[in-house]
């Protein structure tokens, strides 16, 4: 390219920045003057833009260290002068004469200095913003504001030279003010709040993660609080009852919480509360509950719900005191529950005290029924009283114990022990349910019935031996179903459903089977009436056909049940009730017709008639008067002996021995039937002699002169005992329950072994207990016996290498 076409080279440089030629020290003096004017509150006369530019020039001219250190020196000087002029004298006065006013004056002056310093530093920070952004960041120094806070801390509060080091004095003054407020003096809380905020904002020199508040004030506050409340507790525990003491403690806790919220650091709340709890509660937890005349026992006895609520509130956050309270409540329930059980045992319901010799029972007499009824009433009262006691503590649980899980477990554990301490608890609970389902549902609303059932199931839940309850409940249910004594079928089914929820379908399988038998019997009765065979029956016959595996094996001489049981086996389940002879005629013919009808439709089955377990309605003519009598089947058989060939009543007497010979009714139940007919309220028969006991030679004749204003009369049977089992009957029931438990244990072991194939002895025992716990608690011996029987029958074998290891044999 030709040279003539080349453009000339070169570049234009920026003009050099002209910095005023002013000495750095002069520039800093200008800023120092501004800082002092800020502290003097002469801000209106200052140009912040001018001082910002001055600081800017100092940094730009590499004089950042001069500016930063110089500002620090100015701040330190101002702090020292301020302390000497306006604070030191007040501090000395507060130390020598520590009145509330002197403490307030001293703390107020410190707070005022701090407040003015913070305000000034915010302005100084704005002036020196460029210093923070450029020099401070590059030099890794604290910001101007942070440096100012450190100056205040090191010069005013923590300095060990000159007139500084006011931190300890500030802390003591604060503590004196707190002590005065605790003793009822009025103080300026806003001043203390300002002091606390100051100490919280400043961080310790040695440990920056801790605040000056945590180093100077908080430890002393906690230590003095501990001493104060320790002395206070020692005095209170001697002069106050438990309820008053609990209220005082709660007031202290609330007061300290309010104090923290008002003017202390929030981090102090838990620490201070812990101090109070240690000194006011934990140290005296057992002593508070046992204060004479006003301890936990008295509070529970008088049902002082508010006082118990306060007591629980101060005990519940602390594991050890809560455990003490829990034990106190549990033990009180055990005492009251024991008293309820003792009152039951005092009635001696069919059992003798340990070591005593049973006395022979007297002859049956109608007067005895009152005492027996009283024993039954006491048994029912036991259940009612236990449930009533539970209601009281359930109210405590909801209203006083804040539904705390620890207190719920204490209440439940106590009632489990109370209930199961009574060996008759399963029987009595079943009797209670029986009584209510027969007599206790009248005029009750649906919700009241459901509440009653829930209470019953609640007590059932506490039973350990639920299989024993099932044994008694089946017997009571059988009576209600077969004699139509239940007031509500819905309530019956509802209760069984609730039991099913508690223990599963296997537990209620037989109970549901009983209901099913009754329904099938009703359907069969309807079909029979529609059949041609019904015309051959000369009376209105209703038969309940029962499946033996569902229904209890009840003694026919004592317990009512169905009129017939149907079996697939060839053996009848009874005390040979078929030996009873029915009067020839309509009754015996009707039984034969029904038997033929049933077996025609159910081939391969066998009926066993239970005559002791039925009832009948008879129309009886007494001269010109006619009454309808509701009697047992045995009573009906006896009365039919007094009917002559013309179906008229006969006054021809029969002896008790002759009646027994003609009917084959066992002697003991026959005696009760005769007593009911001749010695009770309704004397259908005349007895000679007029004694109340029945002897074989006693004579009975039809009472043609019988009078009653009622047309329909139910003849009650004189009971040989109360509804509670005698010792003999109880032993028999325990034998039945024990045998059933053996079957359940063996079945559980087989189930476990089928799953595990082989298992050590201890694990097998534990798993068996776990499986059976919902029904009963088997002992290790029972499980060992079950294992032994399964070994004998070769369901299991021991391992050749380890005799404590079992192997399942399919």
Coordinates of C-alpha atoms in Angstrom, one line a residue, residues 242-790:
X242 CA -50.1 -28.7 98.6
X243 CA -52.8 -26.9 96.7
X244 CA -51.7 -23.5 98.0
X245 CA -48.0 -24.3 97.3
X246 CA -48.8 -25.4 93.7
X247 CA -50.6 -22.2 93.1
X248 CA -47.7 -20.2 94.5
X249 CA -45.3 -22.1 92.3
X250 CA -47.4 -21.6 89.2
X251 CA -47.5 -17.9 90.1
X252 CA -43.7 -17.8 90.3
X253 CA -43.4 -19.5 87.0
X254 CA -45.8 -17.1 85.3
X255 CA -44.1 -14.1 86.9
X256 CA -40.6 -15.1 85.7
X257 CA -42.0 -15.9 82.2
X258 CA -43.5 -12.4 82.2
X259 CA -40.3 -10.9 83.4
X260 CA -38.3 -12.6 80.6
X261 CA -40.9 -11.5 78.1
X262 CA -40.8 -7.9 79.4
X263 CA -37.1 -7.1 79.8
X264 CA -34.8 -10.1 79.6
X265 CA -33.4 -12.1 76.7
X266 CA -35.7 -14.8 75.4
X267 CA -32.9 -17.3 75.6
X268 CA -33.1 -16.9 79.4
X269 CA -36.7 -18.3 79.6
X270 CA -35.9 -22.0 79.5
X271 CA -32.8 -21.7 81.7
X272 CA -34.7 -19.6 84.3
X273 CA -37.7 -21.9 84.2
X274 CA -35.4 -24.9 84.7
X275 CA -33.9 -23.3 87.8
X276 CA -37.4 -22.7 89.3
X277 CA -38.5 -26.2 88.5
X278 CA -35.4 -27.6 90.2
X279 CA -35.8 -25.6 93.3
X280 CA -39.6 -25.4 93.6
X281 CA -40.7 -28.7 92.3
X282 CA -38.0 -31.4 91.7
X283 CA -36.3 -30.9 95.1
X284 CA -39.6 -31.3 97.0
X285 CA -41.7 -33.4 94.6
X286 CA -42.5 -36.2 97.1
X287 CA -42.8 -33.9 100.1
X288 CA -45.4 -31.6 98.4
X289 CA -47.7 -34.5 97.6
X290 CA -47.6 -35.8 101.2
X291 CA -48.2 -32.5 103.1
X292 CA -50.5 -33.4 106.0
X293 CA -54.2 -32.4 105.6
X294 CA -53.7 -30.9 102.2
X295 CA -51.6 -33.4 100.1
X296 CA -52.4 -35.2 96.9
X297 CA -54.7 -37.7 98.7
X298 CA -56.9 -34.9 100.1
X299 CA -57.0 -33.1 96.7
X300 CA -58.2 -36.3 95.0
X301 CA -60.7 -37.1 97.8
X302 CA -62.4 -33.7 97.6
X303 CA -62.1 -33.8 93.8
X304 CA -60.4 -30.5 93.6
X305 CA -60.1 -30.3 89.9
X306 CA -58.6 -26.7 89.7
X307 CA -55.9 -27.5 92.3
X308 CA -55.0 -30.8 90.6
X309 CA -54.8 -29.0 87.3
X310 CA -52.2 -26.6 88.7
X311 CA -50.3 -29.4 90.4
X312 CA -50.2 -31.3 87.2
X313 CA -49.0 -28.2 85.3
X314 CA -46.0 -27.8 87.5
X315 CA -45.2 -31.5 87.7
X316 CA -45.8 -32.6 84.1
X317 CA -42.8 -31.0 82.4
X318 CA -40.4 -32.8 84.7
X319 CA -39.8 -36.6 84.3
X320 CA -39.0 -37.3 88.0
X321 CA -41.8 -35.2 89.6
X322 CA -44.3 -36.5 87.0
X323 CA -43.3 -40.1 87.9
X324 CA -43.9 -39.2 91.6
X325 CA -47.4 -37.7 90.7
X326 CA -48.2 -40.7 88.5
X327 CA -47.3 -43.1 91.4
X328 CA -49.4 -41.1 93.8
X329 CA -52.5 -41.2 91.6
X330 CA -52.0 -44.9 90.8
X331 CA -51.6 -45.8 94.5
X332 CA -54.7 -43.8 95.5
X333 CA -56.8 -45.6 92.9
X334 CA -55.4 -48.9 94.3
X335 CA -56.5 -47.9 97.8
X336 CA -60.0 -46.9 96.8
X337 CA -60.4 -49.9 94.5
X338 CA -59.2 -52.2 97.3
X339 CA -61.8 -50.7 99.6
X340 CA -64.5 -51.4 97.0
X341 CA -63.4 -55.0 96.7
X342 CA -63.2 -55.4 100.5
X343 CA -66.8 -54.3 100.8
X344 CA -67.8 -57.0 98.4
X345 CA -65.8 -59.7 100.2
X346 CA -67.4 -58.6 103.4
X347 CA -70.7 -59.9 102.1
X348 CA -69.1 -63.4 101.6
X349 CA -70.7 -64.1 98.3
X350 CA -70.3 -67.8 98.1
X351 CA -66.8 -68.1 99.4
X352 CA -65.0 -68.5 102.7
X353 CA -62.0 -66.7 104.0
X354 CA -58.6 -68.3 103.7
X355 CA -58.0 -70.9 106.3
X356 CA -61.6 -71.1 107.5
X357 CA -63.8 -74.2 107.4
X358 CA -66.9 -74.1 105.2
X359 CA -70.0 -74.4 107.2
X360 CA -72.8 -76.8 106.0
X361 CA -75.5 -74.9 104.0
X362 CA -79.0 -74.9 105.7
X363 CA -82.1 -76.2 104.0
X364 CA -83.4 -74.0 101.3
X365 CA -85.9 -71.5 102.6
X366 CA -87.6 -68.6 100.8
X367 CA -86.4 -66.1 103.4
X368 CA -82.8 -66.9 102.3
X369 CA -83.5 -65.5 98.9
X370 CA -83.4 -61.9 100.3
X371 CA -79.9 -62.5 101.6
X372 CA -78.9 -64.1 98.2
X373 CA -80.4 -61.2 96.3
X374 CA -78.4 -58.8 98.6
X375 CA -75.2 -60.6 97.7
X376 CA -76.1 -60.3 94.0
X377 CA -76.8 -56.7 94.5
X378 CA -73.5 -56.2 96.2
X379 CA -71.8 -57.9 93.3
X380 CA -73.5 -55.6 90.9
X381 CA -72.6 -52.7 93.2
X382 CA -68.9 -53.6 92.9
X383 CA -69.0 -53.2 89.1
X384 CA -70.9 -49.9 89.5
X385 CA -68.6 -48.6 92.1
X386 CA -65.5 -49.5 90.1
X387 CA -66.9 -47.8 87.0
X388 CA -67.9 -44.8 89.2
X389 CA -64.4 -44.6 90.5
X390 CA -63.1 -44.7 86.9
X391 CA -65.5 -41.9 85.9
X392 CA -64.0 -39.8 88.7
X393 CA -60.4 -40.3 87.4
X394 CA -61.4 -40.0 83.8
X395 CA -62.8 -36.6 84.7
X396 CA -59.4 -35.8 86.4
X397 CA -57.7 -37.0 83.2
X398 CA -59.6 -34.7 81.0
X399 CA -60.0 -31.6 83.2
X400 CA -56.9 -31.8 85.5
X401 CA -54.3 -33.8 83.8
X402 CA -54.6 -32.3 80.3
X403 CA -55.1 -35.7 78.8
X404 CA -51.4 -36.5 79.4
X405 CA -50.4 -40.0 78.2
X406 CA -48.5 -40.7 81.4
X407 CA -51.5 -40.1 83.5
X408 CA -53.7 -42.2 81.2
X409 CA -51.4 -45.1 81.5
X410 CA -51.3 -44.6 85.4
X411 CA -55.1 -44.7 85.6
X412 CA -55.4 -47.7 83.2
X413 CA -52.6 -49.6 85.0
X414 CA -54.3 -49.0 88.4
X415 CA -57.7 -50.1 87.2
X416 CA -56.2 -53.2 85.6
X417 CA -54.7 -54.1 88.9
X418 CA -57.9 -53.2 90.9
X419 CA -60.2 -55.2 88.6
X420 CA -58.0 -58.2 88.2
X421 CA -57.2 -58.4 92.0
X422 CA -60.8 -59.6 92.3
X423 CA -60.8 -63.2 91.1
X424 CA -64.5 -62.9 90.4
X425 CA -64.2 -59.9 88.2
X426 CA -65.1 -61.7 84.9
X427 CA -68.2 -63.2 86.4
X428 CA -69.3 -60.0 88.1
X429 CA -68.9 -58.0 84.9
X430 CA -70.9 -60.5 83.0
X431 CA -73.5 -60.4 85.7
X432 CA -73.6 -56.6 85.5
X433 CA -74.1 -56.7 81.8
X434 CA -76.8 -59.4 82.2
X435 CA -78.7 -57.3 84.7
X436 CA -78.6 -54.2 82.6
X437 CA -79.6 -56.0 79.4
X438 CA -82.6 -57.5 81.3
X439 CA -83.6 -54.7 83.5
X440 CA -81.5 -51.6 83.0
X441 CA -82.6 -50.3 79.5
X442 CA -86.1 -49.3 80.3
X443 CA -86.9 -45.7 79.4
X444 CA -83.3 -45.1 78.3
X445 CA -82.5 -43.0 75.3
X446 CA -80.4 -44.6 72.5
X447 CA -77.3 -42.6 73.5
X448 CA -77.7 -43.6 77.1
X449 CA -77.9 -47.3 76.2
X450 CA -74.8 -46.9 74.0
X451 CA -73.0 -45.1 76.9
X452 CA -73.9 -48.0 79.2
X453 CA -72.5 -50.5 76.8
X454 CA -69.3 -48.5 76.3
X455 CA -68.8 -48.4 80.0
X456 CA -69.2 -52.2 80.2
X457 CA -66.8 -52.7 77.4
X458 CA -64.3 -50.3 79.0
X459 CA -64.2 -52.6 82.1
X460 CA -64.0 -55.6 79.9
X461 CA -60.9 -54.0 78.3
X462 CA -59.1 -54.0 81.6
X463 CA -59.7 -57.8 82.2
X464 CA -56.7 -60.0 81.8
X465 CA -58.7 -63.2 81.7
X466 CA -61.1 -62.4 78.9
X467 CA -61.8 -66.0 78.2
X468 CA -63.2 -66.4 81.7
X469 CA -65.6 -63.5 81.0
X470 CA -66.6 -65.3 77.8
X471 CA -67.4 -68.4 79.8
X472 CA -69.8 -66.5 82.1
X473 CA -71.2 -64.2 79.4
X474 CA -72.3 -67.2 77.3
X475 CA -74.2 -68.6 80.2
X476 CA -75.9 -65.3 81.0
X477 CA -76.7 -64.7 77.3
X478 CA -78.2 -68.2 77.0
X479 CA -80.7 -67.4 79.8
X480 CA -81.6 -64.1 78.2
X481 CA -82.1 -65.6 74.8
X482 CA -84.0 -68.7 75.8
X483 CA -86.3 -67.0 78.3
X484 CA -86.7 -63.8 76.2
X485 CA -85.5 -61.8 79.1
X486 CA -83.5 -59.2 77.1
X487 CA -85.1 -55.8 76.7
X488 CA -83.4 -54.9 73.5
X489 CA -82.1 -57.2 70.7
X490 CA -80.3 -54.2 69.2
X491 CA -78.4 -53.7 72.5
X492 CA -77.5 -57.4 72.6
X493 CA -76.1 -57.3 69.1
X494 CA -74.4 -54.0 69.7
X495 CA -72.6 -55.3 72.7
X496 CA -71.4 -58.4 70.9
X497 CA -70.1 -56.1 68.1
X498 CA -68.2 -54.0 70.6
X499 CA -66.6 -57.1 72.0
X500 CA -65.7 -58.2 68.5
X501 CA -63.9 -54.9 67.9
X502 CA -62.0 -55.4 71.2
X503 CA -60.9 -59.1 70.7
X504 CA -61.6 -60.1 67.1
X505 CA -64.1 -62.3 65.4
X506 CA -62.8 -65.5 66.9
X507 CA -63.8 -64.3 70.4
X508 CA -67.4 -63.7 69.5
X509 CA -67.8 -66.6 67.1
X510 CA -69.8 -68.7 69.6
X511 CA -71.9 -65.7 70.8
X512 CA -72.9 -65.0 67.2
X513 CA -73.6 -68.6 66.7
X514 CA -76.1 -68.5 69.6
X515 CA -78.0 -65.6 67.9
X516 CA -78.0 -67.6 64.7
X517 CA -79.5 -70.6 66.5
X518 CA -82.3 -68.5 67.9
X519 CA -83.1 -67.1 64.5
X520 CA -83.0 -70.5 62.9
X521 CA -85.3 -71.8 65.6
X522 CA -87.8 -69.0 64.9
X523 CA -87.7 -69.8 61.2
X524 CA -88.2 -73.5 61.9
X525 CA -91.2 -72.7 64.2
X526 CA -92.7 -70.7 61.4
X527 CA -92.2 -73.5 58.9
X528 CA -93.6 -76.0 61.4
X529 CA -96.8 -74.1 61.8
X530 CA -97.2 -74.0 58.0
X531 CA -96.8 -77.8 57.8
X532 CA -99.3 -80.6 58.0
X533 CA -97.6 -82.0 61.1
X534 CA -98.6 -79.0 63.1
X535 CA -102.2 -80.1 63.3
X536 CA -101.0 -83.1 65.3
X537 CA -99.6 -80.8 68.0
X538 CA -102.3 -80.0 70.6
X539 CA -100.6 -76.9 72.0
X540 CA -98.5 -73.9 71.0
X541 CA -95.0 -75.4 71.1
X542 CA -91.9 -73.3 70.6
X543 CA -88.6 -75.2 70.6
X544 CA -85.2 -73.7 70.5
X545 CA -82.7 -76.1 68.8
X546 CA -79.2 -75.3 69.8
X547 CA -75.8 -76.2 68.4
X548 CA -73.8 -77.7 71.4
X549 CA -70.5 -76.2 70.3
X550 CA -72.0 -72.7 70.6
X551 CA -73.9 -73.0 73.8
X552 CA -72.5 -73.4 77.4
X553 CA -72.7 -76.8 79.1
X554 CA -75.0 -75.7 81.8
X555 CA -76.2 -77.8 84.7
X556 CA -79.9 -78.4 84.0
X557 CA -80.9 -78.5 87.6
X558 CA -79.7 -74.9 88.2
X559 CA -79.5 -73.0 84.9
X560 CA -82.1 -72.4 82.2
X561 CA -81.3 -73.0 78.6
X562 CA -83.0 -74.4 75.5
X563 CA -85.6 -77.0 75.4
X564 CA -83.6 -79.2 73.0
X565 CA -80.0 -79.5 71.8
X566 CA -79.1 -80.9 68.4
X567 CA -75.9 -82.9 68.0
X568 CA -74.1 -84.5 65.1
X569 CA -72.6 -86.9 67.6
X570 CA -74.3 -89.8 69.3
X571 CA -73.7 -88.7 72.8
X572 CA -76.0 -86.2 74.5
X573 CA -74.6 -83.3 76.5
X574 CA -76.6 -83.1 79.7
X575 CA -77.0 -84.5 83.2
X576 CA -79.4 -87.1 81.8
X577 CA -82.4 -84.8 81.7
X578 CA -84.2 -87.3 79.5
X579 CA -84.9 -89.4 82.6
X580 CA -87.7 -86.9 83.4
X581 CA -91.1 -88.5 82.7
X582 CA -93.6 -86.3 80.9
X583 CA -97.3 -86.7 81.7
X584 CA -98.9 -88.8 79.0
X585 CA -101.2 -86.9 76.7
X586 CA -100.8 -83.7 74.8
X587 CA -97.4 -82.7 76.1
X588 CA -95.6 -86.0 75.5
X589 CA -97.3 -86.4 72.1
X590 CA -96.3 -82.8 71.1
X591 CA -92.7 -83.6 71.9
X592 CA -92.8 -86.7 69.8
X593 CA -94.3 -84.9 66.9
X594 CA -91.7 -82.2 67.0
X595 CA -88.9 -84.7 67.3
X596 CA -90.1 -86.6 64.2
X597 CA -90.5 -83.3 62.2
X598 CA -87.0 -82.2 63.1
X599 CA -85.2 -85.4 62.4
X600 CA -87.2 -85.7 59.1
X601 CA -85.6 -82.5 57.9
X602 CA -82.2 -83.0 59.6
X603 CA -81.2 -86.6 59.2
X604 CA -78.2 -87.8 61.1
X605 CA -78.7 -85.5 64.0
X606 CA -79.9 -86.3 67.5
X607 CA -82.1 -84.3 69.8
X608 CA -81.5 -84.2 73.6
X609 CA -84.4 -82.6 75.4
X610 CA -83.5 -80.3 78.3
X611 CA -86.8 -80.2 80.2
X612 CA -85.1 -78.3 83.1
X613 CA -84.4 -75.4 80.8
X614 CA -87.8 -74.5 79.4
X615 CA -91.0 -72.7 80.5
X616 CA -94.7 -72.8 79.8
X617 CA -97.9 -70.8 80.0
X618 CA -100.8 -72.7 81.6
X619 CA -104.4 -71.7 81.9
X620 CA -105.5 -73.0 85.3
X621 CA -109.0 -72.9 86.8
X622 CA -109.5 -72.3 90.5
X623 CA -113.1 -72.9 91.1
X624 CA -114.9 -70.2 89.0
X625 CA -111.7 -68.2 88.5
X626 CA -109.1 -68.8 85.8
X627 CA -105.5 -67.6 85.8
X628 CA -102.7 -67.9 83.3
X629 CA -99.6 -69.1 85.0
X630 CA -96.1 -68.7 83.6
X631 CA -94.1 -71.6 85.0
X632 CA -91.0 -73.6 84.4
X633 CA -91.3 -76.9 82.5
X634 CA -90.6 -78.7 85.8
X635 CA -93.4 -76.8 87.5
X636 CA -95.7 -77.6 84.6
X637 CA -95.0 -81.3 85.0
X638 CA -95.7 -81.2 88.7
X639 CA -99.0 -79.2 88.2
X640 CA -100.2 -81.7 85.6
X641 CA -100.0 -84.4 88.2
X642 CA -102.9 -82.7 89.9
X643 CA -105.2 -82.9 86.8
X644 CA -107.7 -85.8 86.8
X645 CA -108.9 -87.8 83.8
X646 CA -111.6 -85.2 83.1
X647 CA -108.9 -82.4 82.8
X648 CA -110.2 -80.9 86.0
X649 CA -108.1 -79.9 88.9
X650 CA -107.8 -82.5 91.6
X651 CA -107.3 -81.9 95.3
X652 CA -105.9 -85.4 95.9
X653 CA -102.7 -84.9 97.8
X654 CA -99.3 -86.3 96.7
X655 CA -96.1 -86.6 98.8
X656 CA -92.8 -85.1 97.6
X657 CA -91.5 -88.7 97.3
X658 CA -94.4 -89.7 95.1
X659 CA -94.0 -86.7 92.9
X660 CA -90.3 -87.5 92.4
X661 CA -91.2 -91.1 91.7
X662 CA -93.8 -90.1 89.0
X663 CA -91.7 -87.4 87.3
X664 CA -88.0 -88.5 87.9
X665 CA -87.2 -84.9 88.5
X666 CA -84.0 -84.7 90.5
X667 CA -84.6 -84.1 94.3
X668 CA -82.8 -80.8 94.7
X669 CA -84.5 -79.0 91.8
X670 CA -87.8 -80.7 92.6
X671 CA -87.6 -79.3 96.2
X672 CA -87.2 -75.8 94.8
X673 CA -90.1 -76.2 92.4
X674 CA -92.4 -77.4 95.2
X675 CA -91.3 -74.5 97.4
X676 CA -92.1 -72.1 94.6
X677 CA -95.6 -73.6 94.2
X678 CA -96.4 -74.0 97.8
X679 CA -94.3 -71.7 99.9
X680 CA -93.8 -68.6 97.8
X681 CA -95.9 -65.5 97.1
X682 CA -98.3 -67.4 94.9
X683 CA -99.4 -70.6 96.7
X684 CA -100.8 -72.8 93.9
X685 CA -100.4 -75.9 96.1
X686 CA -101.1 -76.5 99.7
X687 CA -98.4 -78.0 101.7
X688 CA -98.6 -80.2 104.8
X689 CA -97.0 -79.5 107.2
X690 CA -96.7 -75.8 106.8
X691 CA -92.9 -75.7 107.2
X692 CA -90.8 -74.0 104.5
X693 CA -88.4 -76.9 103.9
X694 CA -89.3 -79.9 101.8
X695 CA -89.1 -83.4 103.1
X696 CA -90.0 -86.6 101.2
X697 CA -93.0 -87.2 103.4
X698 CA -94.5 -83.7 103.0
X699 CA -97.8 -83.7 101.3
X700 CA -99.0 -81.4 98.5
X701 CA -102.5 -80.7 97.2
X702 CA -104.0 -78.4 94.6
X703 CA -105.2 -75.1 96.2
X704 CA -108.7 -74.5 94.9
X705 CA -109.0 -71.4 97.1
X706 CA -106.1 -69.6 95.4
X707 CA -106.9 -65.9 95.0
X708 CA -105.0 -63.2 93.1
X709 CA -106.1 -59.8 91.5
X710 CA -103.9 -60.5 88.5
X711 CA -104.9 -62.7 85.6
X712 CA -101.4 -63.5 84.4
X713 CA -99.0 -64.6 87.1
X714 CA -95.4 -65.6 86.9
X715 CA -94.3 -68.1 89.5
X716 CA -90.7 -67.4 90.5
X717 CA -88.4 -70.3 91.3
X718 CA -86.9 -70.2 94.8
X719 CA -83.2 -69.9 94.2
X720 CA -80.7 -72.1 96.1
X721 CA -78.1 -69.4 95.7
X722 CA -77.4 -66.0 94.4
X723 CA -76.4 -65.4 90.9
X724 CA -72.8 -65.6 92.0
X725 CA -71.1 -68.9 91.9
X726 CA -70.4 -70.9 95.0
X727 CA -66.9 -72.1 95.6
X728 CA -67.8 -75.5 94.2
X729 CA -69.3 -74.0 91.1
X730 CA -66.4 -71.7 90.7
X731 CA -64.0 -74.6 90.8
X732 CA -66.0 -76.4 88.2
X733 CA -66.0 -73.3 86.0
X734 CA -62.3 -72.9 86.4
X735 CA -61.8 -76.5 85.4
X736 CA -63.7 -75.8 82.2
X737 CA -61.9 -72.6 81.5
X738 CA -58.6 -74.3 82.2
X739 CA -59.3 -77.1 79.7
X740 CA -60.3 -74.6 77.1
X741 CA -57.0 -72.7 77.7
X742 CA -55.0 -75.9 77.1
X743 CA -56.7 -76.2 73.7
X744 CA -55.9 -72.6 72.9
X745 CA -52.3 -72.9 74.0
X746 CA -51.8 -76.0 71.8
X747 CA -53.4 -74.3 68.8
X748 CA -51.2 -71.2 69.3
X749 CA -48.0 -73.3 69.5
X750 CA -49.0 -75.2 66.3
X751 CA -49.7 -72.0 64.5
X752 CA -46.3 -70.6 65.5
X753 CA -44.4 -73.8 64.6
X754 CA -46.1 -74.0 61.2
X755 CA -44.8 -70.5 60.4
X756 CA -41.3 -70.8 62.0
X757 CA -40.7 -74.6 61.4
X758 CA -38.1 -74.6 64.2
X759 CA -37.8 -72.3 67.2
X760 CA -35.9 -72.1 70.6
X761 CA -37.9 -72.8 73.7
X762 CA -37.8 -69.2 75.2
X763 CA -38.9 -67.6 71.9
X764 CA -41.7 -70.1 71.5
X765 CA -42.9 -69.3 75.1
X766 CA -42.8 -65.5 74.5
X767 CA -44.6 -65.7 71.1
X768 CA -47.3 -67.9 72.6
X769 CA -47.9 -65.5 75.4
X770 CA -48.0 -62.6 72.9
X771 CA -50.6 -64.4 70.8
X772 CA -52.8 -65.4 73.7
X773 CA -52.5 -62.1 75.7
X774 CA -55.8 -60.7 74.2
X775 CA -57.7 -63.6 75.7
X776 CA -55.7 -64.5 78.8
X777 CA -52.1 -64.6 80.2
X778 CA -50.9 -68.2 80.1
X779 CA -48.2 -69.1 82.6
X780 CA -44.9 -70.6 81.5
X781 CA -45.9 -73.9 83.1
X782 CA -49.1 -74.1 81.1
X783 CA -47.2 -73.5 77.9
X784 CA -44.6 -76.1 78.9
X785 CA -47.4 -78.6 79.5
X786 CA -48.8 -77.8 76.1
X787 CA -45.4 -78.3 74.4
X788 CA -45.1 -81.6 76.2
X789 CA -48.4 -82.9 75.0
X790 CA -47.6 -81.9 71.4

